[in-house]
Coordinates of C-alpha atoms and ligand atoms in Angstrom, one line a residue:
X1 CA 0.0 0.0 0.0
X2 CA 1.4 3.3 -0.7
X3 CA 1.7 6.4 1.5
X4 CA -0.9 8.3 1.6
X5 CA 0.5 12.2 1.3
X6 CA -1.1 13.8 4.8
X7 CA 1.5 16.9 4.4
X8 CA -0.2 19.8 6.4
X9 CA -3.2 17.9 7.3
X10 CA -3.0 18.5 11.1
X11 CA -4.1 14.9 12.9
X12 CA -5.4 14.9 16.9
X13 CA -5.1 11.8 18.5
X14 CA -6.3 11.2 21.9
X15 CA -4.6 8.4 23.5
X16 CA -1.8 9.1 21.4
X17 CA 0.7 7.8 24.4
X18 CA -1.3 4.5 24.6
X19 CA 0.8 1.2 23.5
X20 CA -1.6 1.3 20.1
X21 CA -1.8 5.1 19.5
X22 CA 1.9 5.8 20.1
X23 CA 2.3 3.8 16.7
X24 CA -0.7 5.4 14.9
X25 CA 1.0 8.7 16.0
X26 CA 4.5 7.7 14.2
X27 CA 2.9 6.3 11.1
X28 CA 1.3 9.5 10.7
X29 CA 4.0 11.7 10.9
X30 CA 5.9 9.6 8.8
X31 CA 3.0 10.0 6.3
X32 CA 4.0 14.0 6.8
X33 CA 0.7 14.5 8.8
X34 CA 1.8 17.6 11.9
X35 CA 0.1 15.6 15.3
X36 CA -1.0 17.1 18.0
X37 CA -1.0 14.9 20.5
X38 CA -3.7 14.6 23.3
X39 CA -1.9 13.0 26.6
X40 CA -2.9 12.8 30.1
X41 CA 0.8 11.8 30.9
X42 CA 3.0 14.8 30.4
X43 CA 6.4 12.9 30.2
X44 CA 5.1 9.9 28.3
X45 CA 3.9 12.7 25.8
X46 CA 6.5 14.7 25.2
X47 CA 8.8 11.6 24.7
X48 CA 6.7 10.5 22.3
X49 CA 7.1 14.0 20.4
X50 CA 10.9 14.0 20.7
X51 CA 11.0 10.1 18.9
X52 CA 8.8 11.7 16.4
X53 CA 11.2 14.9 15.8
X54 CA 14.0 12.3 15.8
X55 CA 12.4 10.2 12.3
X56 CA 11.7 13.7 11.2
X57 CA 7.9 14.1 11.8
X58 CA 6.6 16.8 13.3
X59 CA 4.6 16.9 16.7
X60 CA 3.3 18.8 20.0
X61 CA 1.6 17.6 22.5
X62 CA -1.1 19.1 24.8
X63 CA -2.1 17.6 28.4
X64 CA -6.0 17.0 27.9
X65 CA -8.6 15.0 29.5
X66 CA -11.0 14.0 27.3
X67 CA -13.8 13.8 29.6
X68 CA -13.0 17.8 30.3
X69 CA -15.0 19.6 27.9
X70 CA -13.1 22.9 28.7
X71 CA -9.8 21.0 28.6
X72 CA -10.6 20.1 25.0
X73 CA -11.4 23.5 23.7
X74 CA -8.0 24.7 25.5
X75 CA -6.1 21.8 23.9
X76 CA -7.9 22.7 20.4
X77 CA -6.7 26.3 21.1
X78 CA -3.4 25.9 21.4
X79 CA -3.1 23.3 18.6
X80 CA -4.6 25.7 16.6
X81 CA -2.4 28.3 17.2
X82 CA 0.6 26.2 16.6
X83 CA -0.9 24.1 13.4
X84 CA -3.8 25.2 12.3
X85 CA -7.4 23.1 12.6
X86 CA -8.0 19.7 12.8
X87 CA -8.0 18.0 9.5
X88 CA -8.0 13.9 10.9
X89 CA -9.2 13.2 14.7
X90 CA -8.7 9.6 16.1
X91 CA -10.5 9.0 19.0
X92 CA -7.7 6.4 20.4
X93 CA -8.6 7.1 24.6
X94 CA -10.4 4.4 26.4
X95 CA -10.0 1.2 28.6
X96 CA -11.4 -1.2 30.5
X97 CA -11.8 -0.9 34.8
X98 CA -11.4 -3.6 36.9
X99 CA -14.3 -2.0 39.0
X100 CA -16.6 -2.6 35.5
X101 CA -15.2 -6.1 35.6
X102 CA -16.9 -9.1 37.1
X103 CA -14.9 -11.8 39.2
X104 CA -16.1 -14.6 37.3
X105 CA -17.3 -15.6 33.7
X106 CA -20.2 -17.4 35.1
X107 CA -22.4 -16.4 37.8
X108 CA -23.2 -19.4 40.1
X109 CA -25.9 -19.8 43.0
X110 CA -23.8 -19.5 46.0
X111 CA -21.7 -16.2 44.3
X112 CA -24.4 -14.1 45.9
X113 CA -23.5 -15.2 49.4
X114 CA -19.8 -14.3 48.6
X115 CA -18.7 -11.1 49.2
X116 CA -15.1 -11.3 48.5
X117 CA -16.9 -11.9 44.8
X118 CA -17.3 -8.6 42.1
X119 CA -20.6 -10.1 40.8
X120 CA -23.2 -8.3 38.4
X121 CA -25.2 -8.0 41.0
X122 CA -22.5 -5.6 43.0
X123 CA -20.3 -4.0 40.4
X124 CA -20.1 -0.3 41.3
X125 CA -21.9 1.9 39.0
X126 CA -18.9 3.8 39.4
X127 CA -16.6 1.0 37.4
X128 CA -19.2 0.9 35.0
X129 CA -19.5 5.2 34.7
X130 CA -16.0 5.1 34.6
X131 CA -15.9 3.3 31.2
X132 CA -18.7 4.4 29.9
X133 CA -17.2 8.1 29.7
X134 CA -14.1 7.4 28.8
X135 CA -14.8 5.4 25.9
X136 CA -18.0 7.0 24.6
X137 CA -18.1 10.7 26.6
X138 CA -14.7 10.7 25.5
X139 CA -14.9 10.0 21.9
X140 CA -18.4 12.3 22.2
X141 CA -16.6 15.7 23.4
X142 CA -13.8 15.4 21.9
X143 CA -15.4 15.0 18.6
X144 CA -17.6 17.8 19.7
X145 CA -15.1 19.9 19.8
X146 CA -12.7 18.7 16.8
X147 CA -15.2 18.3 14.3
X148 CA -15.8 22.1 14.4
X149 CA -12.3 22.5 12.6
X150 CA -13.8 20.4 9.9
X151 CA -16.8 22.0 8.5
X152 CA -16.1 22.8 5.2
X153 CA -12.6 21.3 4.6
X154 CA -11.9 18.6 2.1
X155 CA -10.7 15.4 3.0
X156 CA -11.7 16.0 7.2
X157 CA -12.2 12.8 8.7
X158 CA -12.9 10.9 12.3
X159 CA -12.0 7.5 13.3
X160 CA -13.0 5.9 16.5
X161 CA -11.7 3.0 18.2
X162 CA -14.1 0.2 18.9
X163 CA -13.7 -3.9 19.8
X164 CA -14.3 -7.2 19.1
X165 CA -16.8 -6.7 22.7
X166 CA -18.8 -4.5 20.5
X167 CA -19.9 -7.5 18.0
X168 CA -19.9 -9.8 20.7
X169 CA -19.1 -9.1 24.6
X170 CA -16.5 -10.9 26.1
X171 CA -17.2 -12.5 30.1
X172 CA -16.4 -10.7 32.5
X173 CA -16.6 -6.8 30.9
X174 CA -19.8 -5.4 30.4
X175 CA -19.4 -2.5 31.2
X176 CA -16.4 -2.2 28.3
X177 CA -18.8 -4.2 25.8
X178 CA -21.2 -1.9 25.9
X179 CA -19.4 0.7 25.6
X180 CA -17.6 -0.4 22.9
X181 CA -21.3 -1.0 21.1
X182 CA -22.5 2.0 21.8
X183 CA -18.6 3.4 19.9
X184 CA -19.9 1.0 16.8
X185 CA -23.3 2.5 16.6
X186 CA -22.3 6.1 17.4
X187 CA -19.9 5.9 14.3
X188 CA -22.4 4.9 12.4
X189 CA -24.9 7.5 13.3
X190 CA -22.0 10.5 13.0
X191 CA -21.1 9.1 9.9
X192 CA -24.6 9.8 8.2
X193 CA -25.0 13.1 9.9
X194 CA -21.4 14.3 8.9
X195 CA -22.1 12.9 5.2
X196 CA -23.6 16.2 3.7
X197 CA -21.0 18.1 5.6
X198 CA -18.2 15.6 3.9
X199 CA -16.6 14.8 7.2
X200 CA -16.2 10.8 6.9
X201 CA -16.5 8.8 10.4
X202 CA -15.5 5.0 10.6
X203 CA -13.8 2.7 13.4
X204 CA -11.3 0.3 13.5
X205 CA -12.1 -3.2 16.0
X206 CA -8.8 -4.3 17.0
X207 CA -8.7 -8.0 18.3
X208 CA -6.5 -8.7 21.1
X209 CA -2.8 -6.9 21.5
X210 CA -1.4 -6.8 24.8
X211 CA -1.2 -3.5 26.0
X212 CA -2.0 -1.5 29.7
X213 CA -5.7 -1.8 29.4
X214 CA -5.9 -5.5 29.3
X215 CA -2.8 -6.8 30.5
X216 CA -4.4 -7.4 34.2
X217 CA -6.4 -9.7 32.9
X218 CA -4.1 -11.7 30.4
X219 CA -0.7 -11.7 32.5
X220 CA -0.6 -13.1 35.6
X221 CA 1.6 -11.8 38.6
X222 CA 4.6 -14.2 37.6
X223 CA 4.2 -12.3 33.9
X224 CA 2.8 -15.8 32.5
X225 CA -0.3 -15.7 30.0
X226 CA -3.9 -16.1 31.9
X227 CA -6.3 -18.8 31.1
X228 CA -8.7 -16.1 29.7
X229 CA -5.6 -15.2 27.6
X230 CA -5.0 -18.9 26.1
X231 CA -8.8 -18.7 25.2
X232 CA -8.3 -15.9 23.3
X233 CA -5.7 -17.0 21.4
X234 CA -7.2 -20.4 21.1
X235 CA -10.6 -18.3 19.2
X236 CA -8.0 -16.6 16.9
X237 CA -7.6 -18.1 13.9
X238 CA -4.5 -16.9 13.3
X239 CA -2.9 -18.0 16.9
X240 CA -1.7 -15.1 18.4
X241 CA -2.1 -11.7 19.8
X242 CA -1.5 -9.1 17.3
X243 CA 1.2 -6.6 17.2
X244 CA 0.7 -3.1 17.0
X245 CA 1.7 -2.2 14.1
X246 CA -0.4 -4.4 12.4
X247 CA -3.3 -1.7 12.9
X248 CA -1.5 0.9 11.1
X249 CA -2.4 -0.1 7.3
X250 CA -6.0 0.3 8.2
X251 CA -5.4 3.6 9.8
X252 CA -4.0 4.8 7.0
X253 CA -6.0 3.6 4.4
X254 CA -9.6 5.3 6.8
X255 CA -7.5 8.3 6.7
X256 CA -6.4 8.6 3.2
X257 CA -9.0 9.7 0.9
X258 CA -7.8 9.0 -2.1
X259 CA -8.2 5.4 -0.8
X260 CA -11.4 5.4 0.8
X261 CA -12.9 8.5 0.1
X262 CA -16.6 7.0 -0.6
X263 CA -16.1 5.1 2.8
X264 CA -18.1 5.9 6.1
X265 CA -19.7 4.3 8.5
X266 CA -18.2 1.2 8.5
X267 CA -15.9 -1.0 11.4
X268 CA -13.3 -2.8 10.3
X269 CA -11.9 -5.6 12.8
X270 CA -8.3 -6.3 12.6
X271 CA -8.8 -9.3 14.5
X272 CA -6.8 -12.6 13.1
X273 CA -10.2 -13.7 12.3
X274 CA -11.4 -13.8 15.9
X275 CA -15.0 -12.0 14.7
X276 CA -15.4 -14.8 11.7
X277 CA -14.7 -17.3 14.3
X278 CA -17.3 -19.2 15.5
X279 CA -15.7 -22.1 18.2
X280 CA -15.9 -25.0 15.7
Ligands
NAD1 P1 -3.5 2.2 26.5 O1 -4.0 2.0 28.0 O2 -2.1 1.9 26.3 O3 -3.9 3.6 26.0 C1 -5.0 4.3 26.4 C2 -4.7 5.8 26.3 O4 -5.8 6.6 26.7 C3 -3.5 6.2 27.2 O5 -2.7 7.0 26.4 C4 -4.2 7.1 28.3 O6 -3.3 8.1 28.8 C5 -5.4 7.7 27.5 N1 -6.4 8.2 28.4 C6 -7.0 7.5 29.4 N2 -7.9 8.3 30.0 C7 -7.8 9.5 29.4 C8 -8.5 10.8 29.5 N3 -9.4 10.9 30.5 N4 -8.2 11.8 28.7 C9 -7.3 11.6 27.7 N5 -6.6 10.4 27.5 C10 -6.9 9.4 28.3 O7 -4.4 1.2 25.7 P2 -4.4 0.7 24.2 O8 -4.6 -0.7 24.2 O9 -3.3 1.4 23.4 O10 -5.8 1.3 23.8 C11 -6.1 2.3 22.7 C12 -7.5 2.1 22.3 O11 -7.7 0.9 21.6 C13 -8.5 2.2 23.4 O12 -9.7 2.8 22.9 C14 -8.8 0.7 23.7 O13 -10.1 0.5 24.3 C15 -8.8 0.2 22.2 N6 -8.6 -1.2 22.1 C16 -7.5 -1.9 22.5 C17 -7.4 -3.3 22.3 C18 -6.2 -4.0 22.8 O14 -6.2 -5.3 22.6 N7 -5.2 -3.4 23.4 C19 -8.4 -4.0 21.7 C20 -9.6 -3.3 21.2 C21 -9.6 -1.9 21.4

């Protein structure tokens, strides 16, 4: 696949520090793209911006929470100022909580007895709110805020970051399924309201790569893989976890229009065929 040309567009990425969006940051600045960086780790950030410099890209970073409205329209401000408005923005912050995470895969009579037990029954709504905003308030504001920089300009475009939970949820994470659902749909929905205004929205479904957000629940304490993480591999077709750079060709080709300009509304899983797979 060739390079698309993304010289001068100006890219947000929030999550940009993340194990997956640190990569999606590089690729585009390799692809000439200025990124403005949306961190809520200062010195994870501005490393990132320096590795960037050092291949040649060009990069700033701005410390932003997501969830912040007025944070956002600071951060938007400034990147402003420094590059100009927001051609590209990829949604790339969100996670899973251990409070929005059950103990258990199956709930069993006698669970309700045990307190020692996160159970459906007594996950705080907290762990649940928790991942709710960040995956979907998150992606809301911050594309309430970006997308304003793209009214009117060719080639604008939004991708969002959804997950194999959103087609089916995993055990254990309902609170992350559904938000990762409601990421699917909400793409889908922005996409046909942005489609007279020419801004494209899709998502990307990554499969399983080991990274911060899930690594509690597929490494144990002696750094071995989980049982939950041998059944994922076990449902991927392909056998493995996937590495992070194998995400990037799709982020490129949603973001270059010349490619898929008559594209929106669509999530594309980059799975190893866990989605097609059905157990047999
Ligand atoms: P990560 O934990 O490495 O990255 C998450 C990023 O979100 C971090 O940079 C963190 O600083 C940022 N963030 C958290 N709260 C924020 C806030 N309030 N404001 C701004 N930024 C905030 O995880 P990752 O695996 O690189 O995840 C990137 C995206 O991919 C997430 O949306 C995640 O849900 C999604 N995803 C990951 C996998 C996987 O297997 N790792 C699979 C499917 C989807």
């Amino acid at each position: 696949m060739n390079k698309p040309d993304l010289k001068n567009k100006v890219v947000v990425v929030s999550g940009g520090t993340g194990v997956l969006g640190s990569y999606w940051c590089k690729a585009l600045a390799e692809c000439g793209a200025k990124v403005a960086i949306l961190g809520t780790n200062l010195d994870k950030a501005q490393k990132l911006v320096k590795e960037i410099e050092e291949i040649g890209g060009v990069a700033l970073t701005v410390q932003t929470n997501v969830l912040d409205r007025q944070s956002l329209i600071e951060a938007k401000k400034f990147i402003n100022e420094t590059f100009g408005t927001c051609d590209i923005l990829i949604n790339g912050a969100g996670g899973n909580h251990p409070q929005g995470t059950t103990t258990k895969e199956y709930f069993e009579l006698d669970d309700i007895k045990k307190d020692e037990l996160l159970t459906f029954f007594n996950l705080p709504l907290e762990g649940f709110e928790h991942v709710f905003d960040l995956n979907l308030i998150g992606t809301l504001l911050a594309t309430q805020v970006f997308a304003q920089d793209m009214l009117g300009k060719k080639d604008a475009t939004i991708i969002n970051i959804s997950s194999m939970n959103a087609f089916k949820p995993l055990t254990k994470i309902p609170a992350y399924s559904a938000a990762k659902a409601a990421i699917s749909n909400f793409t889908q929905w922005l996409a046909v309201h942005f489609a007279k205004v020419g801004i494209r929205v899709n998502a990307i479904a990554p499969g399983f790569f080991l990274t911060s957000q899930n690594e509690n629940l597929l490494i144990d304490k002696e750094g071995n893989l989980t049982d939950r993480a041998h059944k994922i591999i076990n449902h991927t077709p392909m056998g493995r976890f996937g590495k992070p750079e194998e995400l990037v060709g799709t982020l490129l080709y949603l973001v270059d229009a010349e490619a898929s300009g008559f594209v929106t509304g669509i999530v594309i899983p980059v799975d190893g065929g866990f989605s097609a797979y059905s157990g047999v």
